[in-house]
Amino acid sequence: MQGDIYMSYLETLFGLKGKTALVTGGGRGIGQVVAIGLAKAGAEVAIISRTGADETVKLIEQAGGRAYSLLADVTDEKAVDAALASVIARSDSLDIVFNNAGICIHEDTLKATIADWRSVLDINLTGEYIMARAAGRIMIEKGIRGSIINMASMSGSIVNIPQWQASYNASKAGVIHMTRSLAVEWAQYGIRVNSLSPGYIATPMSVDTPQELKDAWMPLMPFHRMGKPEELVGAVIYLAADSSGYTSGSDLIVDGAYVCQ
Ligand code: NDP
């Protein structure tokens, strides 16, 4: 009986039953694990990526959840609008956006091409802006007091070493301040906008990193290990759910204390 009271209390704080969540880049890595977590918390999850997320949808359905995959490049405004129109047609709501799709290029600034700089800024910053704006329009039109969670990184606050990644660092710093800007601008509509800043997390993006680079990172990490995508799920659920009703414009750092040094 007491267990039931605790469960319903936790459900009030962190449950997402009846909500529609959108996850970009949910076909693998952090997006995949978070999409599964949002579904387990009760949300129906729409997943957007360029190459599809059938495996994530299958994993969610196997766990008894509801999800579907849509194709869109987040840098393409028209494709994003079309994908969001499909979400509204299927789910008739859009309560949570986990704006997660992103890329990273490691390169020496003196050798980097402007095309590389543009592609990182285009996906990581402009892509999140395009998605947040399109989702914000829908939320405002429908009177939804939604939650937008933008994927930033500890690289938005510190400069990683020994690899050089000025474009990535700049894009994530941009995400953090764009988040604060939208949080203030859309508070009048009851829409909350926060960012999440992980440290090094073991995913396809970082697992393919050369071993010598990972060996160089290890002594710099206070926990002497990379984070797991699962260790971000609770943070996203907190930012998505009613538990964070007065949290907006925050950057939630989940980095094993890396930026404290
Ligand atoms: P992955 O490379 O494992 O996954 C990236 C996802 O983004 C893929 O599903 C990819 O799908 C999608 N994606 C990339 N570009 C686009 C695009 N233009 N339009 C739509 N979808 C796109 O990366 P991670 O899971 O490691 O990273 C996810 C996010 O977390 C990124 O924003 C990253 O910067 C951030 N992050 C990662 C950290 C880490 O250590 N891994 C640390 C801090 C932040 P597809 O190719 O099918 O489009």
Tab-separated table of C-alpha atoms and ligand atoms in Angstrom:
chain	number	residue	atom	x	y	z
A	1	MET	CA	0.000	0.000	0.000
A	2	GLN	CA	2.749	2.420	1.007
A	3	GLY	CA	4.589	1.321	-2.157
A	4	ASP	CA	1.534	2.384	-4.209
A	5	ILE	CA	1.556	5.850	-2.584
A	6	TYR	CA	5.237	6.289	-3.460
A	7	MET	CA	4.625	5.084	-7.023
A	8	SER	CA	1.778	7.516	-7.614
A	9	TYR	CA	3.872	10.333	-6.072
A	10	LEU	CA	6.753	9.501	-8.416
A	11	GLU	CA	4.327	9.277	-11.328
A	12	THR	CA	2.974	12.751	-10.539
A	13	LEU	CA	6.512	14.132	-10.458
A	14	PHE	CA	8.136	12.217	-13.287
A	15	GLY	CA	5.406	10.388	-15.230
A	16	LEU	CA	4.866	11.249	-18.900
A	17	LYS	CA	1.625	9.315	-19.522
A	18	GLY	CA	-0.498	11.007	-22.199
A	19	LYS	CA	2.424	13.139	-23.459
A	20	THR	CA	3.901	13.141	-26.931
A	21	ALA	CA	7.685	13.403	-27.037
A	22	LEU	CA	9.831	14.081	-30.071
A	23	VAL	CA	13.466	12.957	-30.112
A	24	THR	CA	15.839	13.987	-32.884
A	25	GLY	CA	18.738	11.653	-33.618
A	26	GLY	CA	17.008	8.799	-31.820
A	27	GLY	CA	18.261	6.063	-34.150
A	28	ARG	CA	21.385	5.414	-32.083
A	29	GLY	CA	23.527	6.693	-29.229
A	30	ILE	CA	22.113	8.980	-26.554
A	31	GLY	CA	18.932	9.697	-28.540
A	32	GLN	CA	18.077	5.990	-28.745
A	33	VAL	CA	18.505	5.335	-25.026
A	34	VAL	CA	16.630	8.511	-24.044
A	35	ALA	CA	13.784	7.718	-26.483
A	36	ILE	CA	13.378	4.330	-24.781
A	37	GLY	CA	13.450	6.028	-21.355
A	38	LEU	CA	10.786	8.582	-22.333
A	39	ALA	CA	8.579	5.757	-23.643
A	40	LYS	CA	9.053	3.780	-20.413
A	41	ALA	CA	7.978	6.904	-18.484
A	42	GLY	CA	4.726	6.770	-20.495
A	43	ALA	CA	5.210	9.108	-23.482
A	44	GLU	CA	4.459	8.242	-27.087
A	45	VAL	CA	7.741	8.943	-28.866
A	46	ALA	CA	8.263	10.278	-32.390
A	47	ILE	CA	11.850	9.869	-33.556
A	48	ILE	CA	13.401	12.004	-36.271
A	49	SER	CA	16.672	11.252	-38.046
A	50	ARG	CA	18.079	11.204	-41.570
A	51	THR	CA	18.448	7.419	-41.842
A	52	GLY	CA	15.559	6.121	-39.735
A	53	ALA	CA	15.107	4.679	-36.270
A	54	ASP	CA	13.345	1.344	-36.880
A	55	GLU	CA	15.513	-0.461	-34.327
A	56	THR	CA	14.635	2.072	-31.601
A	57	VAL	CA	10.937	1.781	-32.448
A	58	LYS	CA	11.202	-2.022	-32.237
A	59	LEU	CA	12.941	-1.854	-28.835
A	60	ILE	CA	10.255	0.506	-27.496
A	61	GLU	CA	7.416	-1.663	-28.815
A	62	GLN	CA	9.027	-4.777	-27.335
A	63	ALA	CA	9.041	-2.990	-23.956
A	64	GLY	CA	5.302	-2.257	-24.358
A	65	GLY	CA	5.720	1.404	-25.363
A	66	ARG	CA	4.578	3.426	-28.361
A	67	ALA	CA	6.911	5.038	-30.923
A	68	TYR	CA	7.303	5.794	-34.602
A	69	SER	CA	10.141	6.938	-36.836
A	70	LEU	CA	10.120	9.892	-39.251
A	71	LEU	CA	12.783	10.912	-41.730
A	72	ALA	CA	14.066	14.478	-41.755
A	73	ASP	CA	17.305	16.397	-41.773
A	74	VAL	CA	17.089	18.934	-38.941
A	75	THR	CA	18.831	21.556	-41.087
A	76	ASP	CA	15.993	21.427	-43.629
A	77	GLU	CA	13.192	23.737	-42.504
A	78	LYS	CA	10.587	22.278	-44.865
A	79	ALA	CA	11.424	18.690	-43.910
A	80	VAL	CA	11.168	19.597	-40.210
A	81	ASP	CA	7.776	21.281	-40.751
A	82	ALA	CA	6.544	18.205	-42.653
A	83	ALA	CA	7.779	15.851	-39.914
A	84	LEU	CA	6.071	17.915	-37.208
A	85	ALA	CA	2.856	17.971	-39.262
A	86	SER	CA	3.048	14.137	-39.265
A	87	VAL	CA	3.497	14.138	-35.475
A	88	ILE	CA	0.374	16.290	-35.061
A	89	ALA	CA	-1.575	14.110	-37.535
A	90	ARG	CA	-0.620	10.944	-35.626
A	91	SER	CA	-0.484	12.089	-32.009
A	92	ASP	CA	-2.453	15.378	-32.042
A	93	SER	CA	0.013	16.891	-29.569
A	94	LEU	CA	3.641	17.808	-29.040
A	95	ASP	CA	4.563	18.198	-25.383
A	96	ILE	CA	8.278	17.401	-25.206
A	97	VAL	CA	11.124	17.947	-27.661
A	98	PHE	CA	14.538	16.404	-27.034
A	99	ASN	CA	16.565	18.334	-29.598
A	100	ASN	CA	19.489	15.900	-29.634
A	101	ALA	CA	20.794	15.405	-33.203
A	102	GLY	CA	24.373	16.562	-33.583
A	103	ILE	CA	27.804	15.886	-35.025
A	104	CYS	CA	31.390	16.558	-33.974
A	105	ILE	CA	34.489	17.114	-36.090
A	106	HIS	CA	37.943	17.082	-34.485
A	107	GLU	CA	40.355	19.236	-36.454
A	108	ASP	CA	43.080	21.791	-36.099
A	109	THR	CA	41.562	25.221	-36.791
A	110	LEU	CA	44.461	26.189	-39.069
A	111	LYS	CA	43.708	23.188	-41.305
A	112	ALA	CA	39.912	23.092	-40.998
A	113	THR	CA	37.682	24.011	-43.909
A	114	ILE	CA	34.924	26.583	-43.635
A	115	ALA	CA	32.601	23.888	-45.059
A	116	ASP	CA	33.307	21.737	-41.960
A	117	TRP	CA	32.712	24.710	-39.645
A	118	ARG	CA	29.424	25.414	-41.420
A	119	SER	CA	28.209	21.824	-41.291
A	120	VAL	CA	28.821	21.566	-37.522
A	121	LEU	CA	27.154	24.927	-36.808
A	122	ASP	CA	24.361	24.104	-39.238
A	123	ILE	CA	23.390	20.794	-37.617
A	124	ASN	CA	24.219	21.477	-33.958
A	125	LEU	CA	23.020	25.076	-33.605
A	126	THR	CA	20.854	26.060	-36.575
A	127	GLY	CA	19.248	22.593	-36.665
A	128	GLU	CA	18.239	22.874	-33.008
A	129	TYR	CA	16.962	26.411	-33.637
A	130	ILE	CA	14.877	25.273	-36.631
A	131	MET	CA	13.373	22.404	-34.608
A	132	ALA	CA	12.784	24.478	-31.458
A	133	ARG	CA	11.121	27.234	-33.501
A	134	ALA	CA	8.862	24.863	-35.446
A	135	ALA	CA	7.890	23.009	-32.239
A	136	GLY	CA	7.412	26.288	-30.335
A	137	ARG	CA	5.014	27.534	-33.021
A	138	ILE	CA	2.894	24.392	-32.678
A	139	MET	CA	2.920	24.540	-28.868
A	140	ILE	CA	1.876	28.204	-28.892
A	141	GLU	CA	-0.853	27.617	-31.507
A	142	LYS	CA	-2.259	24.676	-29.544
A	143	GLY	CA	-1.795	26.255	-26.118
A	144	ILE	CA	0.554	23.457	-25.025
A	145	ARG	CA	2.773	24.309	-22.046
A	146	GLY	CA	5.574	22.173	-23.444
A	147	SER	CA	9.171	21.414	-22.564
A	148	ILE	CA	12.038	21.764	-25.034
A	149	ILE	CA	15.360	20.178	-24.067
A	150	ASN	CA	18.268	21.223	-26.249
A	151	MET	CA	21.339	19.010	-26.358
A	152	ALA	CA	24.397	21.087	-25.500
A	153	SER	CA	27.623	19.646	-24.053
A	154	MET	CA	30.232	20.402	-21.434
A	155	SER	CA	32.137	21.632	-24.519
A	156	GLY	CA	29.813	24.649	-24.454
A	157	SER	CA	31.471	25.684	-21.174
A	158	ILE	CA	35.033	24.325	-21.367
A	159	VAL	CA	37.602	23.685	-24.103
A	160	ASN	CA	38.315	19.967	-24.466
A	161	ILE	CA	41.906	18.780	-24.756
A	162	PRO	CA	43.950	17.372	-26.405
A	163	GLN	CA	41.718	17.315	-29.523
A	164	TRP	CA	40.821	20.566	-31.265
A	165	GLN	CA	37.137	21.104	-32.024
A	166	ALA	CA	36.494	24.843	-32.154
A	167	SER	CA	33.387	24.461	-34.338
A	168	TYR	CA	31.789	21.945	-31.944
A	169	ASN	CA	32.638	23.996	-28.836
A	170	ALA	CA	31.238	27.157	-30.429
A	171	SER	CA	28.070	25.359	-31.546
A	172	LYS	CA	27.371	24.041	-28.041
A	173	ALA	CA	28.070	27.406	-26.371
A	174	GLY	CA	25.563	28.802	-28.874
A	175	VAL	CA	23.007	26.156	-27.874
A	176	ILE	CA	23.320	27.101	-24.189
A	177	HIS	CA	22.686	30.793	-24.821
A	178	MET	CA	19.994	30.165	-27.466
A	179	THR	CA	18.280	28.050	-24.800
A	180	ARG	CA	18.380	30.886	-22.256
A	181	SER	CA	17.064	33.301	-24.896
A	182	LEU	CA	14.116	31.083	-25.877
A	183	ALA	CA	13.374	30.348	-22.205
A	184	VAL	CA	12.831	34.037	-21.518
A	185	GLU	CA	11.046	34.724	-24.828
A	186	TRP	CA	8.570	31.830	-24.434
A	187	ALA	CA	7.976	31.955	-20.669
A	188	GLN	CA	4.865	34.026	-21.504
A	189	TYR	CA	3.404	30.910	-23.199
A	190	GLY	CA	4.332	28.543	-20.371
A	191	ILE	CA	6.896	26.807	-22.597
A	192	ARG	CA	10.056	25.768	-20.773
A	193	VAL	CA	13.383	25.561	-22.578
A	194	ASN	CA	16.451	23.973	-20.970
A	195	SER	CA	19.708	22.479	-22.163
A	196	LEU	CA	21.547	19.318	-21.182
A	197	SER	CA	25.352	19.314	-21.103
A	198	PRO	CA	26.875	15.850	-20.874
A	199	GLY	CA	30.554	15.088	-20.489
A	200	TYR	CA	32.109	12.255	-22.482
A	201	ILE	CA	29.436	9.606	-23.057
A	202	ALA	CA	30.125	6.215	-24.648
A	203	THR	CA	28.116	6.229	-27.899
A	204	PRO	CA	28.900	5.593	-31.588
A	205	MET	CA	30.050	9.264	-31.757
A	206	SER	CA	32.695	8.774	-29.070
A	207	VAL	CA	33.332	5.015	-29.259
A	208	ASP	CA	34.760	5.430	-32.785
A	209	THR	CA	37.249	7.922	-31.346
A	210	PRO	CA	40.879	6.698	-31.606
A	211	GLN	CA	41.991	4.778	-28.485
A	212	GLU	CA	44.988	7.102	-27.913
A	213	LEU	CA	42.601	10.047	-27.584
A	214	LYS	CA	40.403	8.185	-25.111
A	215	ASP	CA	43.526	7.223	-23.153
A	216	ALA	CA	44.395	10.920	-22.986
A	217	TRP	CA	40.886	11.778	-21.701
A	218	MET	CA	40.865	9.195	-18.926
A	219	PRO	CA	43.107	10.985	-16.343
A	220	LEU	CA	41.202	14.240	-17.002
A	221	MET	CA	37.905	12.677	-15.904
A	222	PRO	CA	37.360	12.798	-12.130
A	223	PHE	CA	35.442	9.469	-12.337
A	224	HIS	CA	38.131	7.988	-14.652
A	225	ARG	CA	35.428	6.661	-16.956
A	226	MET	CA	33.047	7.867	-19.638
A	227	GLY	CA	29.371	8.257	-18.818
A	228	LYS	CA	26.743	5.850	-20.113
A	229	PRO	CA	23.753	7.092	-22.149
A	230	GLU	CA	21.529	5.535	-19.457
A	231	GLU	CA	22.998	8.053	-16.999
A	232	LEU	CA	21.320	10.886	-18.947
A	233	VAL	CA	17.807	9.435	-19.008
A	234	GLY	CA	16.770	10.660	-15.544
A	235	ALA	CA	17.997	14.169	-16.335
A	236	VAL	CA	15.911	14.333	-19.524
A	237	ILE	CA	12.827	12.909	-17.782
A	238	TYR	CA	13.221	15.518	-15.016
A	239	LEU	CA	13.408	18.346	-17.583
A	240	ALA	CA	10.476	16.882	-19.557
A	241	ALA	CA	8.142	16.233	-16.623
A	242	ASP	CA	6.095	18.411	-14.273
A	243	SER	CA	8.832	17.996	-11.638
A	244	SER	CA	10.758	20.760	-13.431
A	245	GLY	CA	7.753	23.095	-13.783
A	246	TYR	CA	9.770	26.100	-12.501
A	247	THR	CA	13.010	25.159	-14.279
A	248	SER	CA	13.626	27.061	-17.490
A	249	GLY	CA	16.750	28.509	-19.105
A	250	SER	CA	18.910	26.077	-17.116
A	251	ASP	CA	21.870	24.137	-18.406
A	252	LEU	CA	21.928	20.780	-16.620
A	253	ILE	CA	25.517	19.520	-16.590
A	254	VAL	CA	25.926	15.726	-16.342
A	255	ASP	CA	29.656	15.272	-16.724
A	256	GLY	CA	31.058	13.434	-13.707
A	257	ALA	CA	32.418	16.774	-12.382
A	258	TYR	CA	34.665	17.376	-15.431
A	259	VAL	CA	33.895	21.124	-15.695
A	260	CYS	CA	34.561	21.662	-11.973
A	261	GLN	CA	38.304	21.320	-12.437
B	1	NDP	P1	25.599	9.707	-32.424
B	1	NDP	O1	26.524	10.030	-33.542
B	1	NDP	O2	25.663	8.373	-31.779
B	1	NDP	O3	24.098	10.002	-32.863
B	1	NDP	C1	23.760	11.194	-33.499
B	1	NDP	C2	22.335	11.120	-33.984
B	1	NDP	O4	22.027	12.354	-34.627
B	1	NDP	C3	22.122	10.011	-34.984
B	1	NDP	O5	20.906	9.346	-34.691
B	1	NDP	C4	22.018	10.754	-36.311
B	1	NDP	O6	21.146	10.034	-37.156
B	1	NDP	C5	21.400	12.093	-35.875
B	1	NDP	N1	21.710	13.202	-36.786
B	1	NDP	C6	22.926	13.704	-37.098
B	1	NDP	N2	22.798	14.705	-37.974
B	1	NDP	C7	21.466	14.844	-38.221
B	1	NDP	C8	20.699	15.712	-39.031
B	1	NDP	N3	21.273	16.651	-39.801
B	1	NDP	N4	19.338	15.586	-39.023
B	1	NDP	C9	18.740	14.640	-38.272
B	1	NDP	N5	19.426	13.786	-37.477
B	1	NDP	C10	20.760	13.888	-37.463
B	1	NDP	O7	25.842	10.847	-31.330
B	1	NDP	P2	25.636	10.882	-29.748
B	1	NDP	O8	24.480	10.057	-29.353
B	1	NDP	O9	26.942	10.670	-29.126
B	1	NDP	O10	25.284	12.437	-29.574
B	1	NDP	C11	23.961	12.920	-29.525
B	1	NDP	C12	24.038	14.375	-29.098
B	1	NDP	O11	24.691	14.476	-27.835
B	1	NDP	C13	24.814	15.285	-30.041
B	1	NDP	O12	24.182	16.534	-30.126
B	1	NDP	C14	26.168	15.414	-29.350
B	1	NDP	O13	26.818	16.606	-29.696
B	1	NDP	C15	25.730	15.426	-27.902
B	1	NDP	N6	26.789	15.056	-26.967
B	1	NDP	C16	27.446	13.857	-27.084
B	1	NDP	C17	28.441	13.526	-26.201
B	1	NDP	C18	29.198	12.250	-26.295
B	1	NDP	O14	30.250	12.129	-25.633
B	1	NDP	N7	28.744	11.264	-27.055
B	1	NDP	C19	28.842	14.453	-25.129
B	1	NDP	C20	28.073	15.677	-25.094
B	1	NDP	C21	27.084	15.958	-25.983
B	1	NDP	P3	21.266	10.030	-38.768
B	1	NDP	O15	22.730	9.932	-39.099
B	1	NDP	O16	20.420	8.864	-39.157
B	1	NDP	O17	20.651	11.322	-39.179
